[in-house]
Every structure is written in structure tokens, then in C-alpha cells.
Coordinates of C-alpha atoms in Angstrom, one line a residue:
X25 CA -32.3 5.7 -41.4
X26 CA -29.6 5.9 -44.0
X27 CA -26.3 4.7 -42.5
X28 CA -22.9 5.2 -43.9
X29 CA -19.9 2.9 -43.2
X30 CA -16.5 4.5 -43.5
X31 CA -14.1 1.6 -44.4
X32 CA -10.7 3.1 -43.8
X33 CA -7.6 2.7 -41.6
X34 CA -7.1 6.5 -41.7
X35 CA -3.6 7.7 -40.9
X36 CA -2.3 5.5 -38.1
X37 CA -0.6 7.5 -35.3
X38 CA -2.2 10.9 -36.1
X39 CA -5.4 11.9 -34.4
X40 CA -5.3 15.2 -36.3
X41 CA -5.2 13.5 -39.7
X42 CA -7.9 11.0 -38.8
X43 CA -10.2 13.8 -37.7
X44 CA -9.7 15.3 -41.2
X45 CA -10.5 12.0 -42.8
X46 CA -13.6 11.7 -40.6
X47 CA -14.7 15.3 -41.4
X48 CA -14.4 14.7 -45.2
X49 CA -16.3 11.4 -45.0
X50 CA -19.0 13.0 -42.9
X51 CA -19.5 15.6 -45.6
X52 CA -19.9 12.9 -48.3
X53 CA -22.2 10.8 -46.1
X54 CA -24.4 13.8 -45.3
X55 CA -24.6 14.8 -49.0
X56 CA -25.8 11.3 -49.7
X57 CA -28.6 11.6 -47.1
X58 CA -27.0 9.6 -44.3
X59 CA -28.2 10.3 -40.7
X60 CA -25.4 8.2 -39.2
X61 CA -21.8 7.6 -40.1
X62 CA -19.9 4.7 -38.5
X63 CA -16.1 4.5 -38.5
X64 CA -13.9 1.4 -37.6
X65 CA -12.3 0.2 -34.4
X66 CA -9.6 2.5 -33.1
X67 CA -10.2 4.9 -36.0
X68 CA -9.2 8.0 -34.1
X69 CA -5.6 6.9 -33.6
X70 CA -4.9 3.8 -35.6
X71 CA -4.9 0.2 -34.4
X72 CA -1.3 -1.2 -34.8
X73 CA 0.5 1.6 -33.1
X74 CA 2.0 -0.2 -30.1
X75 CA 2.8 2.0 -27.1
X76 CA 1.4 5.1 -28.9
X77 CA -2.0 3.6 -27.9
X78 CA -1.4 4.7 -24.3
X79 CA 0.1 8.0 -25.4
X80 CA -2.8 9.0 -27.6
X81 CA -5.6 7.7 -25.4
X82 CA -8.1 10.3 -24.3
X83 CA -11.1 10.5 -21.9
X84 CA -14.5 9.9 -23.4
X85 CA -15.2 13.6 -23.1
X86 CA -11.7 14.7 -24.3
X87 CA -10.6 17.0 -27.0
X88 CA -11.1 14.5 -29.8
X89 CA -14.7 13.9 -28.6
X90 CA -15.3 17.7 -28.8
X91 CA -13.8 17.8 -32.3
X92 CA -16.1 14.9 -33.5
X93 CA -19.1 16.6 -31.9
X94 CA -18.3 19.7 -33.9
X95 CA -18.0 17.5 -37.1
X96 CA -21.3 15.9 -36.4
X97 CA -23.2 19.1 -35.7
X98 CA -21.6 20.9 -38.8
X99 CA -22.7 18.1 -41.1
X100 CA -26.0 17.3 -39.3
X101 CA -25.4 13.5 -38.8
X102 CA -24.6 11.2 -35.9
X103 CA -21.1 9.7 -35.7
X104 CA -19.9 6.4 -34.1
X105 CA -16.2 5.9 -33.9
X106 CA -13.5 3.7 -32.2
X107 CA -10.8 5.1 -30.1
X108 CA -8.5 4.3 -27.1
X109 CA -10.2 5.6 -24.0
X110 CA -8.2 6.6 -20.9
X111 CA -9.9 6.4 -17.5
X112 CA -7.6 6.9 -14.5
X113 CA -4.8 4.5 -15.1
X114 CA -6.7 2.1 -17.4
X115 CA -6.9 2.2 -21.2
X116 CA -9.9 0.7 -22.9
X117 CA -10.6 -0.1 -26.5
X118 CA -13.8 1.9 -26.8
X119 CA -16.5 3.1 -29.2
X120 CA -18.5 6.3 -28.8
X121 CA -21.8 7.5 -30.4
X122 CA -22.3 11.2 -30.8
X123 CA -25.6 12.7 -32.0
X124 CA -26.2 15.1 -34.9
X125 CA -26.4 18.0 -32.4
X126 CA -23.0 17.0 -30.8
X127 CA -24.4 15.3 -27.7
X128 CA -22.5 12.3 -26.5
X129 CA -25.1 9.5 -26.5
X130 CA -23.2 6.3 -25.5
X131 CA -19.7 5.0 -24.8
X132 CA -18.8 1.3 -24.9
X133 CA -15.7 -0.5 -23.8
X134 CA -14.7 -3.7 -25.6
X135 CA -15.5 -6.7 -23.4
X136 CA -13.7 -9.4 -25.3
X137 CA -10.1 -8.6 -26.1
X138 CA -8.6 -10.4 -29.1
X139 CA -5.1 -11.9 -28.9
X140 CA -1.9 -10.9 -27.1
X141 CA -1.7 -7.4 -28.7
X142 CA -5.0 -6.3 -27.3
X143 CA -4.5 -7.9 -23.9
X144 CA -1.1 -6.2 -23.6
X145 CA -2.6 -2.7 -24.3
X146 CA -6.1 -2.6 -23.0
X147 CA -8.3 -3.4 -20.0
X148 CA -11.5 -5.3 -20.9
X149 CA -14.8 -3.6 -20.3
X150 CA -17.4 -5.1 -18.1
X151 CA -20.7 -3.7 -19.5
X152 CA -22.0 -5.9 -22.3
X153 CA -25.0 -3.9 -23.4
X154 CA -24.7 -0.2 -24.1
X155 CA -27.5 1.5 -26.1
X156 CA -28.9 4.9 -27.1
X157 CA -32.0 6.1 -28.8
X158 CA -31.3 7.6 -32.2
X159 CA -33.9 8.7 -34.8
X160 CA -36.5 6.4 -33.3
X161 CA -34.2 3.4 -33.2
X162 CA -32.5 1.7 -30.3
X163 CA -28.9 1.6 -31.3
X164 CA -26.3 -0.6 -29.6
X165 CA -22.5 -0.6 -29.6
X166 CA -20.1 -3.5 -29.7
X167 CA -16.5 -3.9 -31.0
X168 CA -15.1 -6.5 -33.4
X169 CA -14.4 -9.8 -31.5
X170 CA -17.4 -9.1 -29.3
X171 CA -19.8 -10.0 -32.1
X172 CA -18.3 -13.4 -32.5
X173 CA -19.8 -14.4 -29.1
X174 CA -23.5 -15.3 -29.7
X175 CA -24.3 -14.5 -26.1
X176 CA -23.2 -10.9 -26.6
X177 CA -25.5 -10.3 -29.5
X178 CA -28.4 -12.2 -27.9
X179 CA -28.1 -9.9 -24.9
X180 CA -28.6 -6.9 -27.2
X181 CA -31.6 -8.6 -28.8
X182 CA -33.2 -9.2 -25.5
X183 CA -32.6 -5.6 -24.5
X184 CA -34.4 -4.4 -27.7
X185 CA -31.5 -3.3 -29.9
X186 CA -32.7 -2.5 -33.4
X187 CA -29.3 -1.5 -35.0
X188 CA -26.1 -2.9 -33.6
X189 CA -23.0 -0.9 -34.6
X190 CA -19.8 -2.9 -34.6
X191 CA -16.6 -0.9 -35.4
X192 CA -14.0 -3.6 -36.2
X193 CA -10.4 -4.3 -37.0
X194 CA -11.0 -7.7 -38.7
X195 CA -7.9 -9.2 -40.2
X196 CA -6.8 -11.9 -42.5
X197 CA -7.7 -14.9 -42.5
X198 CA -11.0 -14.2 -40.6
X199 CA -12.9 -12.6 -43.4
X200 CA -15.6 -15.3 -43.0
X201 CA -16.8 -13.3 -40.0
X202 CA -17.9 -10.4 -42.3
X203 CA -19.1 -12.7 -45.0
X204 CA -21.0 -15.3 -42.9
X205 CA -21.1 -14.7 -39.2
X206 CA -22.5 -11.1 -39.2
X207 CA -25.5 -11.8 -41.5
X208 CA -26.3 -14.9 -39.4
X209 CA -26.1 -12.9 -36.2
X210 CA -28.5 -10.3 -37.7
X211 CA -31.0 -13.0 -38.7
X212 CA -30.9 -15.1 -35.5
X213 CA -31.3 -12.0 -33.4
X214 CA -33.7 -10.1 -35.7
X215 CA -31.8 -6.8 -35.9
X216 CA -29.7 -4.8 -38.3
X217 CA -25.9 -5.1 -37.8
X218 CA -23.4 -2.5 -39.2
X219 CA -20.0 -4.1 -39.2
X220 CA -17.4 -1.4 -40.3
X221 CA -13.8 -2.5 -40.8
X222 CA -10.3 -1.1 -41.4
X223 CA -8.6 -1.8 -44.7
X224 CA -5.1 -2.7 -45.9
X225 CA -1.8 -3.4 -44.2
X226 CA -1.1 -1.9 -40.9
X227 CA 2.0 -3.1 -39.0
X228 CA 1.8 -6.9 -38.7
X229 CA -2.0 -6.9 -39.5
X230 CA -3.7 -7.2 -42.9
X231 CA -7.3 -5.8 -42.5
X232 CA -9.7 -7.4 -44.9
X233 CA -12.4 -4.7 -45.4
X234 CA -15.7 -6.2 -46.4
X235 CA -17.7 -3.8 -44.2
X236 CA -21.3 -4.9 -44.1
X237 CA -24.7 -3.7 -43.1
X238 CA -26.8 -6.9 -42.7
X239 CA -30.6 -6.9 -42.2
X240 CA -32.8 -9.1 -40.0
X241 CA -33.4 -11.4 -43.0
X242 CA -29.7 -12.2 -43.1
X243 CA -29.1 -10.3 -46.3
X244 CA -26.3 -7.7 -46.7
X245 CA -27.8 -4.4 -47.7
X246 CA -24.3 -3.2 -48.6
X247 CA -20.9 -4.7 -48.6
X248 CA -17.6 -2.9 -49.2
X249 CA -14.6 -4.4 -51.1
X250 CA -11.1 -4.7 -49.7
X251 CA -9.9 -1.1 -50.1
X252 CA -10.9 2.3 -48.6
X253 CA -14.5 3.0 -49.3
X254 CA -17.7 4.7 -48.1
X255 CA -20.8 2.6 -48.5
X256 CA -24.4 3.3 -47.5
X257 CA -27.6 1.4 -46.8
X258 CA -30.9 2.0 -45.2
X259 CA -32.2 0.7 -41.8
X260 CA -36.0 0.3 -42.2
X261 CA -38.0 0.1 -38.9
X262 CA -41.1 -1.1 -40.7
X263 CA -39.2 -4.0 -42.3
X264 CA -37.6 -4.8 -39.0
X265 CA -41.0 -5.0 -37.3
X266 CA -42.4 -7.2 -40.0
X267 CA -39.3 -9.5 -39.9
X268 CA -39.6 -9.9 -36.1
X269 CA -43.3 -10.9 -36.5
X270 CA -42.4 -13.5 -39.2
X271 CA -39.3 -14.9 -37.4
X272 CA -40.2 -15.1 -33.7
X273 CA -36.9 -16.5 -32.4
X274 CA -37.0 -14.4 -29.3
X275 CA -40.6 -15.3 -28.5
X276 CA -40.0 -19.0 -29.0
X277 CA -36.9 -19.2 -26.7
X278 CA -37.1 -21.5 -23.7
X279 CA -34.6 -19.9 -21.2
X280 CA -35.3 -22.6 -18.6
X281 CA -33.4 -25.1 -20.8
X282 CA -30.3 -22.9 -21.1
X283 CA -29.0 -22.8 -17.5
X284 CA -26.0 -24.9 -18.4
X285 CA -24.7 -22.2 -20.8
X286 CA -23.6 -20.1 -17.8

């Protein structure tokens, strides 16, 4: 399944403009044969927008979700994107996956909030594994800091995730996560991981780009630079199956020894 990663900070503070950016990227991705387009953490509104996070937050089935469903169906590809989700009085840092026919497949709320900024603006989610079936693959959702906890990714591996989508807002000086941690996570859990980042300066944050799709062999199939970019790579189920057979980490686990971890 050809997968496109949209590395962009869009137009912070403007949902309307970010939908336009997403629409244009979806057109380019579809023309290149992609079946899935993934956008970064908080792409719908921008990340460093302070109290506008609460103002611009929408329900998972809100107007923006309808607009993205229309983009997905017009271009014939699935779309995953980050956004602030309002549910009752709470606001979550969420990611949603919408199919190529406009169906909402999965919605995930970030479980591990990073730093004072996120803890001041969001409520943490409490469901670590969220998945959907897409084009014969089991696709999981996670957001940024979540992937830095090995237990999180291992839980997805044990639940059968084939492709883990990780919209992110990775900032300087933590670029080693994209360069080193993500490929290792893919290898040790025998899955593909698509880590799609924001780029450039936004408020107090400098986003480092380096969006990556890493394979179960720990090798990056594509890696963006530091600026705005659309990169593509293929997720190969046959290669994944062969890699899992050759690297039986999950089969060789001894869970009885790990009780002290929890």
C-alpha cells in the first residue's frame, strides 16, 4: 500500500486554510498512486496556537471531519490527520483515520501528553490501542510522544498492528527520535511505522521534520528533510510476513518474567 506523508505545519490558526493544504496534498498523493495520506499532529488547526486550541476544537464527527471525508472520497484515498477533539467539556489531542469512501474508521486520543503546554490544554486519552482494517492491513494510531514508550508500541504489536501511523509535532533537539527511535521501534515490534512531522518554526517550537516510514527491518523506506515536503513509500504485506518469520521477537517473549514492569 503506497503511503504518503505530508510534512507540513499548514497554516496555524486556520482550519479553512489547512483543509485547502490537505486537499492539494491529497491530489498529489493520489496522482502518485498513494492509497493513504497521513498528516501531522494537530494539522487541522496548528499546534502552537494557545487558547485557540479550545476555540477551534471539534467533535470527531464535526464539520472538519465531514470536509476531510469529502477530500478523501474525491481523491480516492484514505486520510489520517491530527486535530483537537472536543468531547463534552474535555479537549483531546486526537488523530482520526478516514477511508477512501469517506467512512470514519478510527479515532485516537493521545495518551501521553508532552510537557506543560500539552498538559495545560489537553486531557489525556485512556485507550492505548486503536486500530482499523485498511486495504488488508491492520492500521494503528498513536501520536508523537506515545511512540517513545516501548510499552505502547509493543501493545500494538501484540494486537496485530501492521502499520502504525504516528502524527507528530517533534521539535528540536529531539530529532534522534525520528532518526533512531522510530526505526528501532519498527524492528523490535515487526511492523511498519509512519512518523509524520510538522516543519519549521511555530511559536516557541522549532519542528525538525524528518518524517519517516520505517520497515520491520529497521530501515527507513523514505525520509523527508527539514522543510515542507510530501514523501511516499510502500508498505508491503509480503515483506512484513517474511520479516516476522525471520525475526520472531513476539514468539520468543517470556511474559512471565516481565511482571515487575507494571
